[in-house]
mmCIF file of C-alpha atoms and ligand atoms in Angstrom:
data_model
loop_
_atom_site.group_PDB
_atom_site.id
_atom_site.type_symbol
_atom_site.label_atom_id
_atom_site.label_comp_id
_atom_site.label_asym_id
_atom_site.label_seq_id
_atom_site.Cartn_x
_atom_site.Cartn_y
_atom_site.Cartn_z
ATOM 1 C CA UNK A 1 198.026 97.743 -77.890
ATOM 2 C CA UNK A 2 195.471 99.409 -75.849
ATOM 3 C CA UNK A 3 192.942 100.348 -78.054
ATOM 4 C CA UNK A 4 189.156 100.862 -77.399
ATOM 5 C CA UNK A 5 186.785 103.249 -75.766
ATOM 6 C CA UNK A 6 186.857 103.409 -72.626
ATOM 7 C CA UNK A 7 190.938 103.808 -72.596
ATOM 8 C CA UNK A 8 192.635 106.640 -71.076
ATOM 9 C CA UNK A 9 196.282 108.355 -70.921
ATOM 10 C CA UNK A 10 198.333 109.743 -68.447
ATOM 11 C CA UNK A 11 202.127 110.732 -69.496
ATOM 12 C CA UNK A 12 202.885 109.769 -65.566
ATOM 13 C CA UNK A 13 201.925 106.343 -66.359
ATOM 14 C CA UNK A 14 200.853 105.370 -70.082
ATOM 15 C CA UNK A 15 197.152 103.726 -70.786
ATOM 16 C CA UNK A 16 194.588 102.548 -68.207
ATOM 17 C CA UNK A 17 190.766 101.504 -68.361
ATOM 18 C CA UNK A 18 190.443 101.436 -64.401
ATOM 19 C CA UNK A 19 192.258 101.715 -61.047
ATOM 20 C CA UNK A 20 191.280 99.756 -58.247
ATOM 21 C CA UNK A 21 191.856 99.403 -54.563
ATOM 22 C CA UNK A 22 191.874 96.339 -52.482
ATOM 23 C CA UNK A 23 193.284 93.161 -51.479
ATOM 24 C CA UNK A 24 192.980 89.298 -52.363
ATOM 25 C CA UNK A 25 189.626 88.061 -51.124
ATOM 26 C CA UNK A 26 191.214 84.806 -49.424
ATOM 27 C CA UNK A 27 192.959 85.422 -46.126
ATOM 28 C CA UNK A 28 196.214 83.350 -46.781
ATOM 29 C CA UNK A 29 196.688 84.572 -50.158
ATOM 30 C CA UNK A 30 196.612 88.107 -49.247
ATOM 31 C CA UNK A 31 198.977 87.507 -45.834
ATOM 32 C CA UNK A 32 201.256 85.682 -48.166
ATOM 33 C CA UNK A 33 201.233 88.178 -50.424
ATOM 34 C CA UNK A 34 203.839 91.325 -50.621
ATOM 35 C CA UNK A 35 201.273 93.661 -50.883
ATOM 36 C CA UNK A 36 197.347 92.601 -50.604
ATOM 37 C CA UNK A 37 198.312 89.734 -52.406
ATOM 38 C CA UNK A 38 196.158 90.692 -55.787
ATOM 39 C CA UNK A 39 198.769 89.651 -58.134
ATOM 40 C CA UNK A 40 198.684 85.890 -57.014
ATOM 41 C CA UNK A 41 195.044 85.923 -56.798
ATOM 42 C CA UNK A 42 194.484 87.258 -60.542
ATOM 43 C CA UNK A 43 196.318 84.754 -61.689
ATOM 44 C CA UNK A 44 194.803 82.006 -59.708
ATOM 45 C CA UNK A 45 191.829 83.100 -61.007
ATOM 46 C CA UNK A 46 193.214 82.952 -64.600
ATOM 47 C CA UNK A 47 194.196 79.421 -64.366
ATOM 48 C CA UNK A 48 190.887 78.349 -62.624
ATOM 49 C CA UNK A 49 188.864 79.546 -65.400
ATOM 50 C CA UNK A 50 191.172 77.746 -67.964
ATOM 51 C CA UNK A 51 192.120 81.483 -69.584
ATOM 52 C CA UNK A 52 195.498 80.133 -69.193
ATOM 53 C CA UNK A 53 197.771 76.876 -68.884
ATOM 54 C CA UNK A 54 200.591 78.039 -66.899
ATOM 55 C CA UNK A 55 202.301 81.170 -65.470
ATOM 56 C CA UNK A 56 205.880 82.294 -65.075
ATOM 57 C CA UNK A 57 206.780 83.928 -62.351
ATOM 58 C CA UNK A 58 209.562 83.920 -59.480
ATOM 59 C CA UNK A 59 210.604 80.854 -57.364
ATOM 60 C CA UNK A 60 212.388 81.460 -54.229
ATOM 61 C CA UNK A 61 215.336 79.018 -54.337
ATOM 62 C CA UNK A 62 217.219 77.328 -51.316
ATOM 63 C CA UNK A 63 220.967 76.704 -51.105
ATOM 64 C CA UNK A 64 223.732 78.621 -52.681
ATOM 65 C CA UNK A 65 223.057 81.314 -55.173
ATOM 66 C CA UNK A 66 220.859 81.936 -57.126
ATOM 67 C CA UNK A 67 218.326 82.696 -54.227
ATOM 68 C CA UNK A 68 215.732 83.252 -56.803
ATOM 69 C CA UNK A 69 214.830 82.096 -60.207
ATOM 70 C CA UNK A 70 211.940 82.367 -62.925
ATOM 71 C CA UNK A 71 209.924 79.296 -63.138
ATOM 72 C CA UNK A 72 207.010 77.979 -64.849
ATOM 73 C CA UNK A 73 204.302 77.202 -62.927
ATOM 74 C CA UNK A 74 200.713 74.928 -63.711
ATOM 75 C CA UNK A 75 199.995 74.169 -59.878
ATOM 76 C CA UNK A 76 198.270 77.133 -57.636
ATOM 77 C CA UNK A 77 199.512 75.780 -54.383
ATOM 78 C CA UNK A 78 203.585 76.119 -55.454
ATOM 79 C CA UNK A 79 202.482 79.810 -56.819
ATOM 80 C CA UNK A 80 200.815 80.853 -54.000
ATOM 81 C CA UNK A 81 204.047 79.296 -51.579
ATOM 82 C CA UNK A 82 206.685 81.688 -53.988
ATOM 83 C CA UNK A 83 204.627 84.989 -53.698
ATOM 84 C CA UNK A 84 206.136 87.933 -52.656
ATOM 85 C CA UNK A 85 208.523 90.094 -53.752
ATOM 86 C CA UNK A 86 212.226 88.858 -55.419
ATOM 87 C CA UNK A 87 214.012 91.855 -54.536
ATOM 88 C CA UNK A 88 217.138 89.742 -56.378
ATOM 89 C CA UNK A 89 217.709 89.970 -60.179
ATOM 90 C CA UNK A 90 216.501 87.358 -61.919
ATOM 91 C CA UNK A 91 216.895 85.963 -65.738
ATOM 92 C CA UNK A 92 214.300 85.335 -68.167
ATOM 93 C CA UNK A 93 216.215 84.003 -71.008
ATOM 94 C CA UNK A 94 215.513 80.148 -70.162
ATOM 95 C CA UNK A 95 211.453 80.037 -69.627
ATOM 96 C CA UNK A 96 210.947 82.191 -72.889
ATOM 97 C CA UNK A 97 212.758 79.310 -74.327
ATOM 98 C CA UNK A 98 210.357 76.926 -72.893
ATOM 99 C CA UNK A 99 207.857 79.557 -74.037
ATOM 100 C CA UNK A 100 208.780 79.382 -77.325
ATOM 101 C CA UNK A 101 209.086 75.297 -77.310
ATOM 102 C CA UNK A 102 206.010 74.401 -75.391
ATOM 103 C CA UNK A 103 202.650 75.359 -76.533
ATOM 104 C CA UNK A 104 200.352 76.579 -74.603
ATOM 105 C CA UNK A 105 198.777 79.866 -73.092
ATOM 106 C CA UNK A 106 201.379 81.655 -71.047
ATOM 107 C CA UNK A 107 200.541 84.900 -67.668
ATOM 108 C CA UNK A 108 204.291 86.387 -66.790
ATOM 109 C CA UNK A 109 204.917 88.275 -64.057
ATOM 110 C CA UNK A 110 207.467 91.023 -64.890
ATOM 111 C CA UNK A 111 208.982 94.302 -63.670
ATOM 112 C CA UNK A 112 208.382 97.396 -66.124
ATOM 113 C CA UNK A 113 211.683 96.746 -68.214
ATOM 114 C CA UNK A 114 211.153 93.293 -68.543
ATOM 115 C CA UNK A 115 207.454 93.768 -69.523
ATOM 116 C CA UNK A 116 208.809 96.200 -72.296
ATOM 117 C CA UNK A 117 211.361 93.870 -73.669
ATOM 118 C CA UNK A 118 208.379 90.885 -73.898
ATOM 119 C CA UNK A 119 206.655 93.713 -76.511
ATOM 120 C CA UNK A 120 209.158 93.843 -78.134
ATOM 121 C CA UNK A 121 209.914 90.247 -78.540
ATOM 122 C CA UNK A 122 206.310 89.699 -79.346
ATOM 123 C CA UNK A 123 206.637 92.129 -82.264
ATOM 124 C CA UNK A 124 209.930 90.279 -83.828
ATOM 125 C CA UNK A 125 207.961 86.717 -82.878
ATOM 126 C CA UNK A 126 204.589 85.762 -83.290
ATOM 127 C CA UNK A 127 205.143 82.983 -81.268
ATOM 128 C CA UNK A 128 205.123 85.013 -78.079
ATOM 129 C CA UNK A 129 202.224 87.046 -79.516
ATOM 130 C CA UNK A 130 200.215 84.039 -79.453
ATOM 131 C CA UNK A 131 201.266 82.554 -76.446
ATOM 132 C CA UNK A 132 202.050 85.245 -73.864
ATOM 133 C CA UNK A 133 198.211 85.920 -73.143
ATOM 134 C CA UNK A 134 198.275 88.331 -70.477
ATOM 135 C CA UNK A 135 201.494 90.411 -69.042
ATOM 136 C CA UNK A 136 201.413 91.283 -65.631
ATOM 137 C CA UNK A 137 203.429 94.023 -64.438
ATOM 138 C CA UNK A 138 204.778 95.090 -60.775
ATOM 139 C CA UNK A 139 205.217 98.616 -60.228
ATOM 140 C CA UNK A 140 209.011 98.925 -59.779
ATOM 141 C CA UNK A 141 211.195 101.966 -57.823
ATOM 142 C CA UNK A 142 214.805 99.884 -58.813
ATOM 143 C CA UNK A 143 215.950 96.855 -58.754
ATOM 144 C CA UNK A 144 218.789 95.252 -56.422
ATOM 145 C CA UNK A 145 221.967 93.725 -57.190
ATOM 146 C CA UNK A 146 222.585 90.484 -55.602
ATOM 147 C CA UNK A 147 224.510 92.019 -52.830
ATOM 148 C CA UNK A 148 222.013 93.391 -51.274
ATOM 149 C CA UNK A 149 221.124 90.022 -50.231
ATOM 150 C CA UNK A 150 224.351 88.409 -49.441
ATOM 151 C CA UNK A 151 224.571 92.060 -46.710
ATOM 152 C CA UNK A 152 220.994 90.809 -45.854
ATOM 153 C CA UNK A 153 222.576 86.916 -44.925
ATOM 154 C CA UNK A 154 225.968 89.261 -43.365
ATOM 155 C CA UNK A 155 223.902 91.245 -40.701
ATOM 156 C CA UNK A 156 222.038 87.884 -40.066
ATOM 157 C CA UNK A 157 224.946 86.765 -38.536
ATOM 158 C CA UNK A 158 223.178 83.086 -39.872
ATOM 159 C CA UNK A 159 226.411 82.825 -42.317
ATOM 160 C CA UNK A 160 227.368 80.126 -44.150
ATOM 161 C CA UNK A 161 224.259 77.966 -42.973
ATOM 162 C CA UNK A 162 221.892 80.778 -44.138
ATOM 163 C CA UNK A 163 219.702 78.623 -46.809
ATOM 164 C CA UNK A 164 216.605 80.873 -47.779
ATOM 165 C CA UNK A 165 215.651 84.882 -48.274
ATOM 166 C CA UNK A 166 212.303 85.920 -48.665
ATOM 167 C CA UNK A 167 211.417 89.528 -48.888
ATOM 168 C CA UNK A 168 208.627 91.246 -47.105
ATOM 169 C CA UNK A 169 207.416 88.800 -44.462
ATOM 170 C CA UNK A 170 204.397 90.347 -42.578
ATOM 171 C CA UNK A 171 203.712 90.951 -38.826
ATOM 172 C CA UNK A 172 200.776 91.481 -37.257
ATOM 173 C CA UNK A 173 202.023 94.317 -35.084
ATOM 174 C CA UNK A 174 204.160 96.431 -37.503
ATOM 175 C CA UNK A 175 202.560 98.737 -40.331
ATOM 176 C CA UNK A 176 203.712 97.736 -43.636
ATOM 177 C CA UNK A 177 205.819 99.584 -44.329
ATOM 178 C CA UNK A 178 208.428 98.151 -41.779
ATOM 179 C CA UNK A 179 207.853 94.390 -43.728
ATOM 180 C CA UNK A 180 210.782 91.633 -42.469
ATOM 181 C CA UNK A 181 212.941 89.806 -44.539
ATOM 182 C CA UNK A 182 213.111 86.365 -43.181
ATOM 183 C CA UNK A 183 216.503 84.380 -43.590
ATOM 184 C CA UNK A 184 216.141 80.736 -43.034
ATOM 185 C CA UNK A 185 219.239 78.688 -42.044
ATOM 186 C CA UNK A 186 220.122 75.264 -41.473
ATOM 187 C CA UNK A 187 218.595 75.200 -38.442
ATOM 188 C CA UNK A 188 217.494 78.833 -37.236
ATOM 189 C CA UNK A 189 215.794 81.351 -38.769
ATOM 190 C CA UNK A 190 216.195 85.209 -38.363
ATOM 191 C CA UNK A 191 213.807 88.418 -39.647
ATOM 192 C CA UNK A 192 215.333 91.320 -39.909
ATOM 193 C CA UNK A 193 212.892 94.383 -40.007
ATOM 194 C CA UNK A 194 213.087 96.600 -42.511
ATOM 195 C CA UNK A 195 212.925 100.397 -40.484
ATOM 196 C CA UNK A 196 213.908 98.571 -37.287
ATOM 197 C CA UNK A 197 217.104 97.021 -38.430
ATOM 198 C CA UNK A 198 217.846 100.332 -40.490
ATOM 199 C CA UNK A 199 218.021 98.298 -44.036
ATOM 200 C CA UNK A 200 215.836 101.037 -45.215
ATOM 201 C CA UNK A 201 219.155 103.124 -44.813
ATOM 202 C CA UNK A 202 220.988 100.999 -47.048
ATOM 203 C CA UNK A 203 217.869 100.643 -49.410
ATOM 204 C CA UNK A 204 218.115 104.458 -50.241
ATOM 205 C CA UNK A 205 221.263 104.766 -50.270
ATOM 206 C CA UNK A 206 221.349 103.457 -53.593
ATOM 207 C CA UNK A 207 224.689 101.247 -53.062
ATOM 208 C CA UNK A 208 223.409 98.029 -54.208
ATOM 209 C CA UNK A 209 220.940 99.231 -57.120
ATOM 210 C CA UNK A 210 221.437 97.734 -60.489
ATOM 211 C CA UNK A 211 222.884 100.646 -62.974
ATOM 212 C CA UNK A 212 220.631 100.379 -65.684
ATOM 213 C CA UNK A 213 217.869 101.236 -63.658
ATOM 214 C CA UNK A 214 219.450 104.951 -62.926
ATOM 215 C CA UNK A 215 218.243 105.432 -66.727
ATOM 216 C CA UNK A 216 214.381 103.996 -66.047
ATOM 217 C CA UNK A 217 211.900 105.855 -66.499
ATOM 218 C CA UNK A 218 208.984 103.378 -66.345
ATOM 219 C CA UNK A 219 207.544 102.984 -62.644
ATOM 220 C CA UNK A 220 203.963 101.691 -63.876
ATOM 221 C CA UNK A 221 204.776 99.072 -66.011
ATOM 222 C CA UNK A 222 203.375 100.873 -68.663
ATOM 223 C CA UNK A 223 203.747 98.128 -71.553
ATOM 224 C CA UNK A 224 201.643 95.454 -69.264
ATOM 225 C CA UNK A 225 198.062 94.562 -69.585
ATOM 226 C CA UNK A 226 197.780 95.210 -65.579
ATOM 227 C CA UNK A 227 200.374 96.784 -63.293
ATOM 228 C CA UNK A 228 199.933 96.067 -59.371
ATOM 229 C CA UNK A 229 201.630 97.895 -56.615
ATOM 230 C CA UNK A 230 201.575 98.950 -53.117
ATOM 231 C CA UNK A 231 198.839 100.986 -51.681
ATOM 232 C CA UNK A 232 201.423 103.382 -50.356
ATOM 233 C CA UNK A 233 198.697 105.794 -49.069
ATOM 234 C CA UNK A 234 198.043 106.858 -45.385
ATOM 235 C CA UNK A 235 194.699 105.103 -45.067
ATOM 236 C CA UNK A 236 196.223 102.174 -46.293
ATOM 237 C CA UNK A 237 199.734 101.832 -45.464
ATOM 238 C CA UNK A 238 199.584 100.994 -41.849
ATOM 239 C CA UNK A 239 197.859 98.043 -42.498
ATOM 240 C CA UNK A 240 199.905 95.044 -41.550
ATOM 241 C CA UNK A 241 198.128 92.399 -44.278
ATOM 242 C CA UNK A 242 198.631 94.780 -47.084
ATOM 243 C CA UNK A 243 196.682 96.454 -50.082
ATOM 244 C CA UNK A 244 197.013 96.782 -53.522
ATOM 245 C CA UNK A 245 196.338 99.218 -55.987
ATOM 246 C CA UNK A 246 195.906 98.709 -59.773
ATOM 247 C CA UNK A 247 196.179 99.757 -62.737
ATOM 248 C CA UNK A 248 194.138 97.693 -65.167
ATOM 249 C CA UNK A 249 194.741 98.956 -68.480
ATOM 250 C CA UNK A 250 192.821 96.247 -71.019
ATOM 251 C CA UNK A 251 189.355 95.622 -68.655
ATOM 252 C CA UNK A 252 190.877 92.440 -67.003
ATOM 253 C CA UNK A 253 189.331 92.599 -63.583
ATOM 254 C CA UNK A 254 185.792 93.267 -65.421
ATOM 255 C CA UNK A 255 186.276 89.235 -66.643
ATOM 256 C CA UNK A 256 186.593 87.966 -62.985
ATOM 257 C CA UNK A 257 185.077 88.162 -60.090
ATOM 258 C CA UNK A 258 184.546 91.382 -58.105
ATOM 259 C CA UNK A 259 186.986 92.122 -55.639
ATOM 260 C CA UNK A 260 188.539 95.550 -55.775
ATOM 261 C CA UNK A 261 186.834 99.083 -55.567
ATOM 262 C CA UNK A 262 187.457 101.489 -58.693
ATOM 263 C CA UNK A 263 190.040 104.537 -57.206
ATOM 264 C CA UNK A 264 191.113 107.750 -59.484
ATOM 265 C CA UNK A 265 194.584 107.488 -61.516
ATOM 266 C CA UNK A 266 195.103 110.433 -59.298
ATOM 267 C CA UNK A 267 195.432 108.726 -56.243
ATOM 268 C CA UNK A 268 197.993 106.094 -57.727
ATOM 269 C CA UNK A 269 199.963 108.277 -58.234
ATOM 270 C CA UNK A 270 199.803 110.173 -55.512
ATOM 271 C CA UNK A 271 200.856 107.064 -53.356
ATOM 272 C CA UNK A 272 203.789 106.673 -55.653
ATOM 273 C CA UNK A 273 204.684 110.406 -55.721
ATOM 274 C CA UNK A 274 208.173 109.909 -54.090
ATOM 275 C CA UNK A 275 209.341 107.253 -56.393
ATOM 276 C CA UNK A 276 208.029 108.480 -59.321
ATOM 277 C CA UNK A 277 209.946 112.068 -58.944
ATOM 278 C CA UNK A 278 213.297 110.157 -57.864
ATOM 279 C CA UNK A 279 212.807 108.168 -60.864
ATOM 280 C CA UNK A 280 212.398 110.795 -63.126
ATOM 281 C CA UNK A 281 214.472 112.971 -62.105
ATOM 282 C CA UNK A 282 217.304 110.213 -61.974
ATOM 283 C CA UNK A 283 216.567 108.939 -65.124
ATOM 284 C CA UNK A 284 216.323 112.919 -67.162
ATOM 285 C CA UNK A 285 220.032 114.311 -65.301
ATOM 286 C CA UNK A 286 221.717 110.687 -66.194
ATOM 287 C CA UNK A 287 220.368 110.089 -69.957
ATOM 288 C CA UNK A 288 221.922 113.962 -70.567
ATOM 289 C CA UNK A 289 224.816 113.385 -68.877
ATOM 290 C CA UNK A 290 226.314 110.131 -70.272
ATOM 291 C CA UNK A 291 225.169 111.486 -74.010
ATOM 292 C CA UNK A 292 228.323 114.188 -73.107
ATOM 293 C CA UNK A 293 231.312 112.028 -74.870
ATOM 294 C CA UNK A 294 233.624 114.647 -72.615
ATOM 295 C CA UNK A 295 232.385 113.746 -69.324
ATOM 296 C CA UNK A 296 230.910 110.445 -69.672
ATOM 297 C CA UNK A 297 233.900 108.782 -68.208
ATOM 298 C CA UNK A 298 234.850 110.743 -65.089
ATOM 299 C CA UNK A 299 231.015 110.525 -64.049
ATOM 300 C CA UNK A 300 230.896 106.831 -64.335
ATOM 301 C CA UNK A 301 234.338 106.365 -62.667
ATOM 302 C CA UNK A 302 232.719 108.376 -59.603
ATOM 303 C CA UNK A 303 229.413 106.898 -59.829
ATOM 304 C CA UNK A 304 231.123 103.361 -59.202
ATOM 305 C CA UNK A 305 233.322 104.741 -56.632
ATOM 306 C CA UNK A 306 230.552 105.996 -54.531
ATOM 307 C CA UNK A 307 228.657 102.574 -54.763
ATOM 308 C CA UNK A 308 232.021 100.942 -54.077
ATOM 309 C CA UNK A 309 232.858 103.128 -50.957
ATOM 310 C CA UNK A 310 228.828 102.786 -49.541
ATOM 311 C CA UNK A 311 229.004 98.942 -49.778
ATOM 312 C CA UNK A 312 232.332 98.148 -48.206
ATOM 313 C CA UNK A 313 230.999 100.507 -45.500
ATOM 314 C CA UNK A 314 227.928 99.033 -44.929
ATOM 315 C CA UNK A 315 229.662 95.465 -45.173
ATOM 316 C CA UNK A 316 232.641 96.242 -42.928
ATOM 317 C CA UNK A 317 229.745 97.256 -40.196
ATOM 318 C CA UNK A 318 227.960 94.163 -40.860
ATOM 319 C CA UNK A 319 230.627 91.565 -40.814
ATOM 320 C CA UNK A 320 233.412 93.147 -38.546
ATOM 321 C CA UNK A 321 231.436 95.470 -36.421
ATOM 322 C CA UNK A 322 234.142 97.554 -35.936
ATOM 323 C CA UNK A 323 234.026 100.091 -32.452
ATOM 324 C CA UNK A 324 236.095 103.158 -31.341
ATOM 325 C CA UNK A 325 238.285 105.138 -34.018
ATOM 326 C CA UNK A 326 238.197 102.436 -36.434
ATOM 327 C CA UNK A 327 234.021 102.989 -36.745
ATOM 328 C CA UNK A 328 234.348 106.829 -36.628
ATOM 329 C CA UNK A 329 236.984 106.624 -39.427
ATOM 330 C CA UNK A 330 234.569 104.423 -41.427
ATOM 331 C CA UNK A 331 231.522 106.781 -40.130
ATOM 332 C CA UNK A 332 233.572 109.882 -41.337
ATOM 333 C CA UNK A 333 234.614 107.865 -44.369
ATOM 334 C CA UNK A 334 230.971 107.232 -45.599
ATOM 335 C CA UNK A 335 229.777 110.558 -44.900
ATOM 336 C CA UNK A 336 231.977 112.324 -46.867
ATOM 337 C CA UNK A 337 231.002 110.215 -49.407
ATOM 338 C CA UNK A 338 227.468 110.774 -49.277
ATOM 339 C CA UNK A 339 228.618 115.063 -48.860
ATOM 340 C CA UNK A 340 230.294 115.061 -52.019
ATOM 341 C CA UNK A 341 227.962 112.971 -53.512
ATOM 342 C CA UNK A 342 224.697 115.358 -52.273
ATOM 343 C CA UNK A 343 226.674 118.468 -54.321
ATOM 344 C CA UNK A 344 227.356 116.696 -57.475
ATOM 345 C CA UNK A 345 223.351 116.262 -57.463
ATOM 346 C CA UNK A 346 223.485 119.829 -56.821
ATOM 347 C CA UNK A 347 225.351 120.566 -59.491
ATOM 348 C CA UNK A 348 223.443 118.199 -61.675
ATOM 349 C CA UNK A 349 220.379 119.482 -60.976
ATOM 350 C CA UNK A 350 221.310 123.021 -61.821
ATOM 351 C CA UNK A 351 222.776 122.407 -64.724
ATOM 352 C CA UNK A 352 220.712 120.085 -66.417
ATOM 353 C CA UNK A 353 217.590 120.645 -65.190
ATOM 354 C CA UNK A 354 216.930 124.368 -65.124
HETATM 355 C C1 LIG B 401 211.926 94.952 -57.463
HETATM 356 C C2 LIG B 401 210.639 95.721 -57.005
HETATM 357 C C3 LIG B 401 210.604 96.725 -56.702
HETATM 358 C C4 LIG B 401 209.177 97.148 -56.485
HETATM 359 N N1 LIG B 401 208.766 98.676 -56.549
HETATM 360 C C5 LIG B 401 207.982 99.217 -55.764
HETATM 361 C C6 LIG B 401 207.099 100.576 -55.887
HETATM 362 O O1 LIG B 401 208.167 101.219 -55.917
HETATM 363 N N2 LIG B 401 206.337 101.019 -55.036
HETATM 364 C C7 LIG B 401 205.143 100.073 -55.251
HETATM 365 O O2 LIG B 401 204.445 100.132 -54.697
HETATM 366 N N3 LIG B 401 205.543 99.230 -55.531
HETATM 367 C C8 LIG B 401 206.853 98.009 -56.068
HETATM 368 N N4 LIG B 401 207.000 96.785 -56.304
HETATM 369 C C9 LIG B 401 205.946 96.074 -56.376
HETATM 370 C C10 LIG B 401 205.245 95.325 -55.164
HETATM 371 O O3 LIG B 401 206.552 95.039 -54.314
HETATM 372 C C11 LIG B 401 204.359 93.894 -55.370
HETATM 373 O O4 LIG B 401 205.309 93.064 -56.036
HETATM 374 C C12 LIG B 401 203.187 94.263 -55.783
HETATM 375 O O5 LIG B 401 202.350 94.999 -55.053
HETATM 376 C C13 LIG B 401 202.036 93.390 -55.906
HETATM 377 O O6 LIG B 401 202.097 93.039 -54.410
HETATM 378 P P1 LIG B 401 201.115 91.253 -54.751
HETATM 379 O O7 LIG B 401 201.102 91.199 -52.830
HETATM 380 O O8 LIG B 401 199.563 91.619 -55.159
HETATM 381 O O9 LIG B 401 201.725 90.391 -55.350
HETATM 382 P P2 LIG B 401 202.085 88.834 -54.651
HETATM 383 O O10 LIG B 401 200.678 87.889 -54.855
HETATM 384 O O11 LIG B 401 203.229 88.663 -53.603
HETATM 385 O O12 LIG B 401 202.739 87.910 -56.226
HETATM 386 C C14 LIG B 401 203.714 88.875 -56.592
HETATM 387 C C15 LIG B 401 204.122 87.954 -57.976
HETATM 388 O O13 LIG B 401 205.023 88.524 -58.544
HETATM 389 C C16 LIG B 401 206.267 87.775 -58.754
HETATM 390 N N5 LIG B 401 207.746 87.894 -58.836
HETATM 391 C C17 LIG B 401 208.050 88.933 -57.519
HETATM 392 N N6 LIG B 401 209.188 89.598 -57.570
HETATM 393 C C18 LIG B 401 209.311 89.387 -59.067
HETATM 394 C C19 LIG B 401 210.469 90.060 -59.904
HETATM 395 N N7 LIG B 401 211.183 90.499 -59.578
HETATM 396 N N8 LIG B 401 210.183 89.881 -61.249
HETATM 397 C C20 LIG B 401 209.097 89.403 -61.820
HETATM 398 N N9 LIG B 401 208.247 88.677 -61.003
HETATM 399 C C21 LIG B 401 208.350 88.681 -59.810
HETATM 400 C C22 LIG B 401 205.885 86.318 -57.573
HETATM 401 O O14 LIG B 401 206.707 85.437 -57.825
HETATM 402 C C23 LIG B 401 204.593 86.397 -57.869
HETATM 403 O O15 LIG B 401 204.228 85.649 -58.823
HETATM 404 C C24 LIG B 401 208.355 96.510 -56.526
HETATM 405 C C25 LIG B 401 208.320 94.907 -56.809
HETATM 406 C C26 LIG B 401 209.832 94.302 -56.712
HETATM 407 C C27 LIG B 401 210.289 93.317 -57.327
HETATM 408 S S1 LIG B 402 213.817 100.402 -62.296
HETATM 409 FE FE1 LIG B 402 213.305 99.431 -64.221
HETATM 410 S S2 LIG B 402 215.355 99.224 -65.326
HETATM 411 FE FE2 LIG B 402 215.430 98.828 -63.270
HETATM 412 S S3 LIG B 402 214.294 96.533 -62.266
HETATM 413 FE FE3 LIG B 402 213.039 97.986 -62.283
HETATM 414 S S4 LIG B 402 212.159 98.691 -64.558
HETATM 415 FE FE4 LIG B 402 213.424 97.256 -64.637
#
């Protein structure tokens, strides 16, 4: 698939031709992007140069669930309005049906697992080989369930009136890593910040991560033609405007106006070191576990129990705001749940990774 003389390979991230750092040259596209807006800019260029007719990406919805869904765009303004990341599961079957029935050249933006599924589909059904002209991948640590969005809405106290959720809004006075989550209600809107409002804690606790993500070891969208990610390197991560790192596997950026600077693959791997280690370790440990019949059931049950305990804990804190002994009891429960899981984690690692 990724052939050619210049193609190189690294076990950590798959095939690549060239890697880049940079951001969308247009200020508004950069500001509206999750990172540096590079994904939206590249999609816009492909559309303007008529290399594609339509784009499959994610659209934010207003009103009740789902808050995000897959959509087909042929209009640049609508695409730009819907940039940023969706930490919310989206379903692809309807747009795939549309690609199958409506002829044209499509660019599809997707997470690594969906890129993999689309490549398999292309092998089975030639119509997708012909029509999906470009597959753009987003680097992915883990995806969250809809409950994550629900908790954010609870925390915002906008309750039933919440209409729209925008992940990864930027603030010129904050580093990119402390990004905002804007909750728009019927009359008011509120922004919670990833670090300041302690969302980071919920995020890393993994209690809303999708179960399948614990088995996934593809961080860099290895099946995509090009993969986009945040530049989590000290020289870029404090810039509130956002910067991208890009792995170009087919030389796509050589066909577009020059907007990005080459960077070494080692810098790309360094930028994702934490996510990479976490993902590989989880996937290795859990794959081995789930292969073993004898312990399959207890492990999966205790895993679900951990997620449930933590999710009830965060919800109880967010909705009832308990104080005094009730809060102490909740904290103690959550703490002991975390301690049990840390011990279990150490035992697994010693047993299965040594
Ligand atoms: C669940 C998730 C986990 C991620 N984990 C990491 C990580 O660990 N490390 C890292 O460096 N980067 C991660 N990213 C990628 C990062 O958040 C940015 O999406 C990426 O850097 C591109 O930024 P941009 O400014 O170029 O994109 P934008 O210009 O904002 O464009 C993003 C495009 O992607 C589409 N999109 C958004 N969410 C989804 C989705 N769920 N499925 C399909 N299309 C979508 C949008 O509709 C838009 O067209 C993750 C993204 C997601 C959605
Ligand atoms: S972690 Fe893997 S399985 Fe989960 S959403 Fe990301 S790519 Fe898909």
